[in-house]
CSV table of N, CA and C in Angstrom, one decimal:
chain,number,residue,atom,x,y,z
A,1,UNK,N,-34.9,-45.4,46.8
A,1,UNK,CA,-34.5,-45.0,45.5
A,1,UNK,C,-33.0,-45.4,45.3
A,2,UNK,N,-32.7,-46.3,44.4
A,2,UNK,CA,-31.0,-46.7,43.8
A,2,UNK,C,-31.0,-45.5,43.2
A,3,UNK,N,-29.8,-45.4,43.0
A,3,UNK,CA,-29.0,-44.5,42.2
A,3,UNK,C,-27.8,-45.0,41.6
A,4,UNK,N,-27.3,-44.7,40.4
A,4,UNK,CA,-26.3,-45.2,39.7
A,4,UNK,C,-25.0,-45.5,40.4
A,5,UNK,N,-24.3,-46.5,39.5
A,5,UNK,CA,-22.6,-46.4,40.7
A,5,UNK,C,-22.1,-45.4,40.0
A,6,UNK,N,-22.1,-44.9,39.4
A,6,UNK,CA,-21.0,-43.4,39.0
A,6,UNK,C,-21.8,-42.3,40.1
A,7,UNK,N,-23.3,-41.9,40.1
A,7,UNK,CA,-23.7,-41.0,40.7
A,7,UNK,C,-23.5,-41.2,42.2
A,8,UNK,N,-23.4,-42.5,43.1
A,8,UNK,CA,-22.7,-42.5,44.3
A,8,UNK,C,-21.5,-42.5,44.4
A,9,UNK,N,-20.5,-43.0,43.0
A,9,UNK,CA,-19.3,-42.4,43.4
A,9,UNK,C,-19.1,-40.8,43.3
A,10,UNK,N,-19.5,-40.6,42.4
A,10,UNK,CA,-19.4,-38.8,42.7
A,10,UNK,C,-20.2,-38.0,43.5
A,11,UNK,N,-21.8,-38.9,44.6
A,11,UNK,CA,-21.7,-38.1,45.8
A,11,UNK,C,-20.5,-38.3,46.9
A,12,UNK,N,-19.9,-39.7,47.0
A,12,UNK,CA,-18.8,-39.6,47.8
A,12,UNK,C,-17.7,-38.9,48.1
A,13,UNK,N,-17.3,-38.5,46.4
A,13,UNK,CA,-16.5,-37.8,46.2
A,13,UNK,C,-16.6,-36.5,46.3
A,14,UNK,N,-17.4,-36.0,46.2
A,14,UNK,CA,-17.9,-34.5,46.6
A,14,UNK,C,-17.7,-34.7,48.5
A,15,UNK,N,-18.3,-35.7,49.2
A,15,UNK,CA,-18.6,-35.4,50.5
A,15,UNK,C,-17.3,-35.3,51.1
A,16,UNK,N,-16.2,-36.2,50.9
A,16,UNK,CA,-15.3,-36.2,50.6
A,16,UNK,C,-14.4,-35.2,50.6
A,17,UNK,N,-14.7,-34.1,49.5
A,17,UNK,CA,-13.6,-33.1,49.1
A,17,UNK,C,-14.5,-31.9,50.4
A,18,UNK,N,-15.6,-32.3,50.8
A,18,UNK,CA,-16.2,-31.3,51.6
A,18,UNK,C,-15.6,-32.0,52.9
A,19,UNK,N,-15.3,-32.7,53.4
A,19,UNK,CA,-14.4,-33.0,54.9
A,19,UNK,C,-13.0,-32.8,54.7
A,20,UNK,N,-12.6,-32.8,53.4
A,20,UNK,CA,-11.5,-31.8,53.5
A,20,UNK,C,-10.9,-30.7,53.4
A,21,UNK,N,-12.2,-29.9,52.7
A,21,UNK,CA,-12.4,-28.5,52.7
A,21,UNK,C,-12.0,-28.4,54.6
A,22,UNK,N,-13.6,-28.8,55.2
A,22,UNK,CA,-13.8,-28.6,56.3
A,22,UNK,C,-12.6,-28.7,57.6
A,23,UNK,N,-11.9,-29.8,57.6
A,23,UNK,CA,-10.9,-30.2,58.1
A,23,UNK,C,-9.4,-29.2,57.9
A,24,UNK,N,-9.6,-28.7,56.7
A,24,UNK,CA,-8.4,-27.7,56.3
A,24,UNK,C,-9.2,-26.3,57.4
A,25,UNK,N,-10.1,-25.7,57.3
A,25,UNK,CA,-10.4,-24.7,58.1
A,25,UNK,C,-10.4,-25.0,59.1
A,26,UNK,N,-10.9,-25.9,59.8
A,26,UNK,CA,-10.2,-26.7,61.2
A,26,UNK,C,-9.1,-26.4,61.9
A,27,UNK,N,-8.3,-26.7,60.8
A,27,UNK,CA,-6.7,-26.9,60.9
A,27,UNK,C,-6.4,-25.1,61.3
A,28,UNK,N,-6.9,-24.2,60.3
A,28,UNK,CA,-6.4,-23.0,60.5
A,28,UNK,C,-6.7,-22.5,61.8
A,29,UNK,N,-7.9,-22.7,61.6
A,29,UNK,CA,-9.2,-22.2,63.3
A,29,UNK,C,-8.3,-22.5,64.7
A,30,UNK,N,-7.6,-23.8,64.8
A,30,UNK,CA,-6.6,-24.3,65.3
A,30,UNK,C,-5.5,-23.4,65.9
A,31,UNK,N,-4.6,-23.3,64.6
A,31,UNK,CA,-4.0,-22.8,64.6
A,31,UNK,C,-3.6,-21.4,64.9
A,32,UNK,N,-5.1,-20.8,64.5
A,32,UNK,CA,-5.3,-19.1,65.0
A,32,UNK,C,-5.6,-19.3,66.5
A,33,UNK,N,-6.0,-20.1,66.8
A,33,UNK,CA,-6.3,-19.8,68.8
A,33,UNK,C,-5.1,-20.0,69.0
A,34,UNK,N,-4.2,-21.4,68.9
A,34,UNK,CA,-2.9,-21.8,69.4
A,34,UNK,C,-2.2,-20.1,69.3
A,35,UNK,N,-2.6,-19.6,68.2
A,35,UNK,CA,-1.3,-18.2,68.6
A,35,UNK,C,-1.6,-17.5,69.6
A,36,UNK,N,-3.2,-17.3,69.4
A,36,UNK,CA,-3.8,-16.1,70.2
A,36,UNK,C,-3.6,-16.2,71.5
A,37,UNK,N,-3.7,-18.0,71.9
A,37,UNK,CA,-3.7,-18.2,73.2
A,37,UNK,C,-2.4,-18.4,73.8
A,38,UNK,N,-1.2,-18.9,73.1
A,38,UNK,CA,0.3,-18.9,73.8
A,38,UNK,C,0.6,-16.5,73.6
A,39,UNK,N,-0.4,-16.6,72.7
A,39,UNK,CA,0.4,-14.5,73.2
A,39,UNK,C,-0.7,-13.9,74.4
A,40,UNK,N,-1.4,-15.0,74.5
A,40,UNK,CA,-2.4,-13.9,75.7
A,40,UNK,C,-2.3,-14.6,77.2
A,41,UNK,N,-1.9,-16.0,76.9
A,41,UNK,CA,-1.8,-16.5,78.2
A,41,UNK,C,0.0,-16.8,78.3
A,42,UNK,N,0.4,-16.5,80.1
A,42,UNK,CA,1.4,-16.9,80.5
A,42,UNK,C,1.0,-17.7,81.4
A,43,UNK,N,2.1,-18.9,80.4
A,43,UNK,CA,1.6,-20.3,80.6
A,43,UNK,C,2.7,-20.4,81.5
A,44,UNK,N,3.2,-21.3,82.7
A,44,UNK,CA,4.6,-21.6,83.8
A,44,UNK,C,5.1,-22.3,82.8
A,45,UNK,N,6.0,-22.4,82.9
A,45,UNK,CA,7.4,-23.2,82.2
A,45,UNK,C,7.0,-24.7,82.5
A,46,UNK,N,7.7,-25.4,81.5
A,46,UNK,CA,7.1,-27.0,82.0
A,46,UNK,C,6.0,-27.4,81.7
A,47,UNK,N,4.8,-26.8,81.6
A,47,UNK,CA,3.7,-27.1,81.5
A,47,UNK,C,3.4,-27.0,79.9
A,48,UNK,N,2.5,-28.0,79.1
A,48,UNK,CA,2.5,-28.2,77.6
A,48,UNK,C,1.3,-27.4,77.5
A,49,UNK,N,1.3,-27.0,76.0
A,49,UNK,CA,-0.2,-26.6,75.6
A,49,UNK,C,-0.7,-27.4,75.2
A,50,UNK,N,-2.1,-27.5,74.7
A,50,UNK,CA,-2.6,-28.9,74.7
A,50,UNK,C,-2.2,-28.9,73.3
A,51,UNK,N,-2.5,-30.5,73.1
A,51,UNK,CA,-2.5,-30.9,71.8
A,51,UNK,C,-3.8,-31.3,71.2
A,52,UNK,N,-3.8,-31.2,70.1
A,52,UNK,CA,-4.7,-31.7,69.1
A,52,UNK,C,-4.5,-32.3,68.0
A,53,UNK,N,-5.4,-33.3,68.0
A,53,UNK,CA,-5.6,-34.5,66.5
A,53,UNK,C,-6.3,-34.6,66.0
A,54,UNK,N,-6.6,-34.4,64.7
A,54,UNK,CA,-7.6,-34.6,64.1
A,54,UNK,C,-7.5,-35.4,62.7
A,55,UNK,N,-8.0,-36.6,63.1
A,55,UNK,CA,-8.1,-37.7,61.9
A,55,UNK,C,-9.4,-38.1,60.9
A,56,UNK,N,-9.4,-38.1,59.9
A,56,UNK,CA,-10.8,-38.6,59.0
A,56,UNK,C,-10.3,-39.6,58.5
A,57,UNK,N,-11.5,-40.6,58.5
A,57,UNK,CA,-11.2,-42.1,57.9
A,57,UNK,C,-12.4,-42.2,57.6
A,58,UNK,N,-12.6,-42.2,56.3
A,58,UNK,CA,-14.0,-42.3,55.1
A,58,UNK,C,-14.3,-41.1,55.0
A,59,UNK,N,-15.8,-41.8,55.8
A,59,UNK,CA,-16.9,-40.3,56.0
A,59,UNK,C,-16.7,-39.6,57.8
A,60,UNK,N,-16.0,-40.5,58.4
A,60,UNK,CA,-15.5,-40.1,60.0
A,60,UNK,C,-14.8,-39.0,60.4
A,61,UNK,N,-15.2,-38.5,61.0
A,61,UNK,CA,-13.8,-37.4,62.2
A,61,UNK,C,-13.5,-37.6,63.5
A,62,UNK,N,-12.3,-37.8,63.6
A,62,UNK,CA,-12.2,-38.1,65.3
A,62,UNK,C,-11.1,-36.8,65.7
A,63,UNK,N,-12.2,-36.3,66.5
A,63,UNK,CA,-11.0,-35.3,67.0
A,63,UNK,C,-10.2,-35.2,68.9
A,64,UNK,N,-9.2,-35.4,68.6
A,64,UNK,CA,-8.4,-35.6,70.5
A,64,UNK,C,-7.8,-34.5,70.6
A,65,UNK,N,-8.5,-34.0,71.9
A,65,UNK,CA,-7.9,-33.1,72.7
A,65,UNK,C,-6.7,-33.3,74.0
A,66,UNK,N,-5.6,-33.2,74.0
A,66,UNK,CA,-5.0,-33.4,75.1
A,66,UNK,C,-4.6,-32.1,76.1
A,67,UNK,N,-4.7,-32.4,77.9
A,67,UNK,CA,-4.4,-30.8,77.9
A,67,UNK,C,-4.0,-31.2,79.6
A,68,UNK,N,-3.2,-30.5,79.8
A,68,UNK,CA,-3.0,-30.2,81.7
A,68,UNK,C,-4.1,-29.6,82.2
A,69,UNK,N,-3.8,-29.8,83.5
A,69,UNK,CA,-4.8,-28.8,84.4
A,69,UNK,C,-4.8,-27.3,84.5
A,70,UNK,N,-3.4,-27.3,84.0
A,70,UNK,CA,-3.6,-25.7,83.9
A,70,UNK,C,-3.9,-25.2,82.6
A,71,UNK,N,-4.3,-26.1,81.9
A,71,UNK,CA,-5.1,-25.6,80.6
A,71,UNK,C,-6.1,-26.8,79.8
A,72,UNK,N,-7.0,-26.3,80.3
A,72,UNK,CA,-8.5,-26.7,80.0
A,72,UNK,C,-9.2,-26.5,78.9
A,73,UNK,N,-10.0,-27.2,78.4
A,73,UNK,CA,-10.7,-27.6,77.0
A,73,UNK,C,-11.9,-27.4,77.6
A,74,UNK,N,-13.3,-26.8,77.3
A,74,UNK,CA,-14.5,-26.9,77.4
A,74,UNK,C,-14.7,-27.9,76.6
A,75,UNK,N,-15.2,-29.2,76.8
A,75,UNK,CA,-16.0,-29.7,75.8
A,75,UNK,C,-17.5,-29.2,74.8
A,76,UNK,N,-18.3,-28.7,75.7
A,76,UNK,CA,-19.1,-27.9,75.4
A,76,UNK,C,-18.6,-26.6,74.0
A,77,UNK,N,-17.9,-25.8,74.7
A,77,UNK,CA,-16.7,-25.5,73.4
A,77,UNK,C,-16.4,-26.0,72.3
A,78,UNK,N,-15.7,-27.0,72.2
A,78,UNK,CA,-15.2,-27.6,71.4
A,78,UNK,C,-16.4,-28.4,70.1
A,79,UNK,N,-17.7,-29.1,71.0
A,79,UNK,CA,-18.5,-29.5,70.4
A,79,UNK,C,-19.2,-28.4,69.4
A,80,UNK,N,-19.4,-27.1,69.9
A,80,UNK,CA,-19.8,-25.8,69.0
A,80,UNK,C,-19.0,-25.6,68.1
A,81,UNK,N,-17.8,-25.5,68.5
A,81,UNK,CA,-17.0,-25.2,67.0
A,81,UNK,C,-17.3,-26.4,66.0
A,82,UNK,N,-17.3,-27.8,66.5
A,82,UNK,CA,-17.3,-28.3,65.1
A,82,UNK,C,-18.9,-28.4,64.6
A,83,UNK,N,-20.0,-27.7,65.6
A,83,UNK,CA,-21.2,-27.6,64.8
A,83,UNK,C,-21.2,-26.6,64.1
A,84,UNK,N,-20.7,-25.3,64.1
A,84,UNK,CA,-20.5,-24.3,63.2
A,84,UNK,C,-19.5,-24.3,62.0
A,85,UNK,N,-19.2,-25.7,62.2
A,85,UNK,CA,-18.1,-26.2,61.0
A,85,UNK,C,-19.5,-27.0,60.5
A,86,UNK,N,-20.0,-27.4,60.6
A,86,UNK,CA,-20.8,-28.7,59.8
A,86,UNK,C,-20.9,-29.9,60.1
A,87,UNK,N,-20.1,-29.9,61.1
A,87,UNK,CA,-20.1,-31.5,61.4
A,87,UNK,C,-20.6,-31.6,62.8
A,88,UNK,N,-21.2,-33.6,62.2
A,88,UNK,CA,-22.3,-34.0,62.9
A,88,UNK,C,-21.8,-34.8,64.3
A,89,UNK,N,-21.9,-34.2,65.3
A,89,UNK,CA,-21.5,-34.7,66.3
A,89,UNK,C,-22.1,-36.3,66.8
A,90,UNK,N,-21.4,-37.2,66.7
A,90,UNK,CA,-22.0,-38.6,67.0
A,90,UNK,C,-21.3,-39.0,68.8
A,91,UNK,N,-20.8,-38.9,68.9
A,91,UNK,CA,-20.3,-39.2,70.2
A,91,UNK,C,-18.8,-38.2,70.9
A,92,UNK,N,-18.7,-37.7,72.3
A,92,UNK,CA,-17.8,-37.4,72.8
A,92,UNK,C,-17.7,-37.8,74.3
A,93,UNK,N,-16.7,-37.8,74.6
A,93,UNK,CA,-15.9,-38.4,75.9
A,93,UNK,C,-14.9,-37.8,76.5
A,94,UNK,N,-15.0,-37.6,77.8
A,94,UNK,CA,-14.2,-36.9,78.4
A,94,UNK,C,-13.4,-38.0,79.4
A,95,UNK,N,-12.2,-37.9,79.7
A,95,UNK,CA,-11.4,-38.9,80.8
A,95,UNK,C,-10.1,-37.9,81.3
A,96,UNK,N,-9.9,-38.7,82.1
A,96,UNK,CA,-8.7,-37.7,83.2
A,96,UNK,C,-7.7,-38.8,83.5
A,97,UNK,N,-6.3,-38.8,83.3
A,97,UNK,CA,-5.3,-39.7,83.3
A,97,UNK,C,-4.1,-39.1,83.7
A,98,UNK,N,-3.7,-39.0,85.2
A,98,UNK,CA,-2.5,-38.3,85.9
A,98,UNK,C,-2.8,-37.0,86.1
A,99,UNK,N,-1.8,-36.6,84.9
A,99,UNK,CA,-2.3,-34.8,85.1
A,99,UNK,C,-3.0,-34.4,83.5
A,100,UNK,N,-3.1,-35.2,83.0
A,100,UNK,CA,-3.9,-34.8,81.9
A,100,UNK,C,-5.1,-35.0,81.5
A,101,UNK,N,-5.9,-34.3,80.7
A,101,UNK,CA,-7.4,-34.5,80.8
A,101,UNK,C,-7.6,-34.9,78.9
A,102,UNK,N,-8.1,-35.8,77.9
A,102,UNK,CA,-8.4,-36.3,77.3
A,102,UNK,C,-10.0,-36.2,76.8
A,103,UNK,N,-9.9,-35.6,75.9
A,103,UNK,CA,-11.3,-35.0,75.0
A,103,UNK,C,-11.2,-35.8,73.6
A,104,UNK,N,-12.5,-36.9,73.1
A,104,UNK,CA,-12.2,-37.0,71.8
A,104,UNK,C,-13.9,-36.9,71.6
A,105,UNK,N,-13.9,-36.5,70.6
A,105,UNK,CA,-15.4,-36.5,69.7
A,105,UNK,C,-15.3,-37.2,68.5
A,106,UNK,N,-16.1,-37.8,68.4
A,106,UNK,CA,-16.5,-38.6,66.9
A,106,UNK,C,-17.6,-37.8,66.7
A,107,UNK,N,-17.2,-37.4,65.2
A,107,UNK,CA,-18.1,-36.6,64.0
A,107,UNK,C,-18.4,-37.7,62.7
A,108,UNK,N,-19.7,-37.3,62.1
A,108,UNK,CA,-19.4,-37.3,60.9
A,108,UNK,C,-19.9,-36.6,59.9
C-alpha cells in the first residue's frame, strides 16, 4: 500500500518528535542514576564515572557506554532500559580497551 508524500512526511515527523520525546527521558533517567549512584557509591579518587552518549541520526540510536573496572555497566541492564523506553534494539557490543570497558547498542 503507497501512501501519500505529505502522509509519510508527517508519519516521519511524528516518529521523529517521538525519539525525541524518548531520548529527552533517557537523558533524565541518566541523569537520575548518575546522582543516585556518585551519593551512594564511594568511588577512589582518580577513577572516572562512566560516560555516556547518546546520538540519533534519522530513525537510529546509538548509545556508548564508557566505564573503568571499578565501575561496571550490565549490558543486559542497559538493553532493558532502552526496551522499557521503546526502543528497538538492533545490535550491541561489548569490548575492553586498557582499563576501560566499551558498551554501544544500536536501536531503532
Amino acid at each position: 500500500e503507497s501512501f501519500s508524500i505529505p502522509c509519510q512526511l508527517e508519519g516521519a515527523t511524528n516518529y521523529i518528535k517521538k525519539l525525541q520525546f524518548n531520548l529527552e527521558q533517557l537523558k533524565q533517567k541518566k541523569e537520575c542514576i548518575l546522582r543516585k549512584d556518585s551519593a551512594n557509591l564511594s568511588v577512589p579518587r582518580g577513577i572516572d564515572l562512566p560516560s555516556i552518549d547518546v546520538r540519533v541520526t534519522g530513525s537510529a540510536l546509538e548509545v556508548v557506554l564508557i566505564s573503568g573496572e571499578n565501575y561496571q555497566f550490565k549490558l543486559s541492564e542497559i538493553i532493558r532500559m532502552l526496551h522499557e523506553e521503546g526502543a528497538e534494539v538492533v545490535s550491541a557490543s561489548f569490548s575492553v580497551l586498557d582499563d576501560a570497558f566499551f558498551h554501544t547498542v544500536h536501536c531503532k
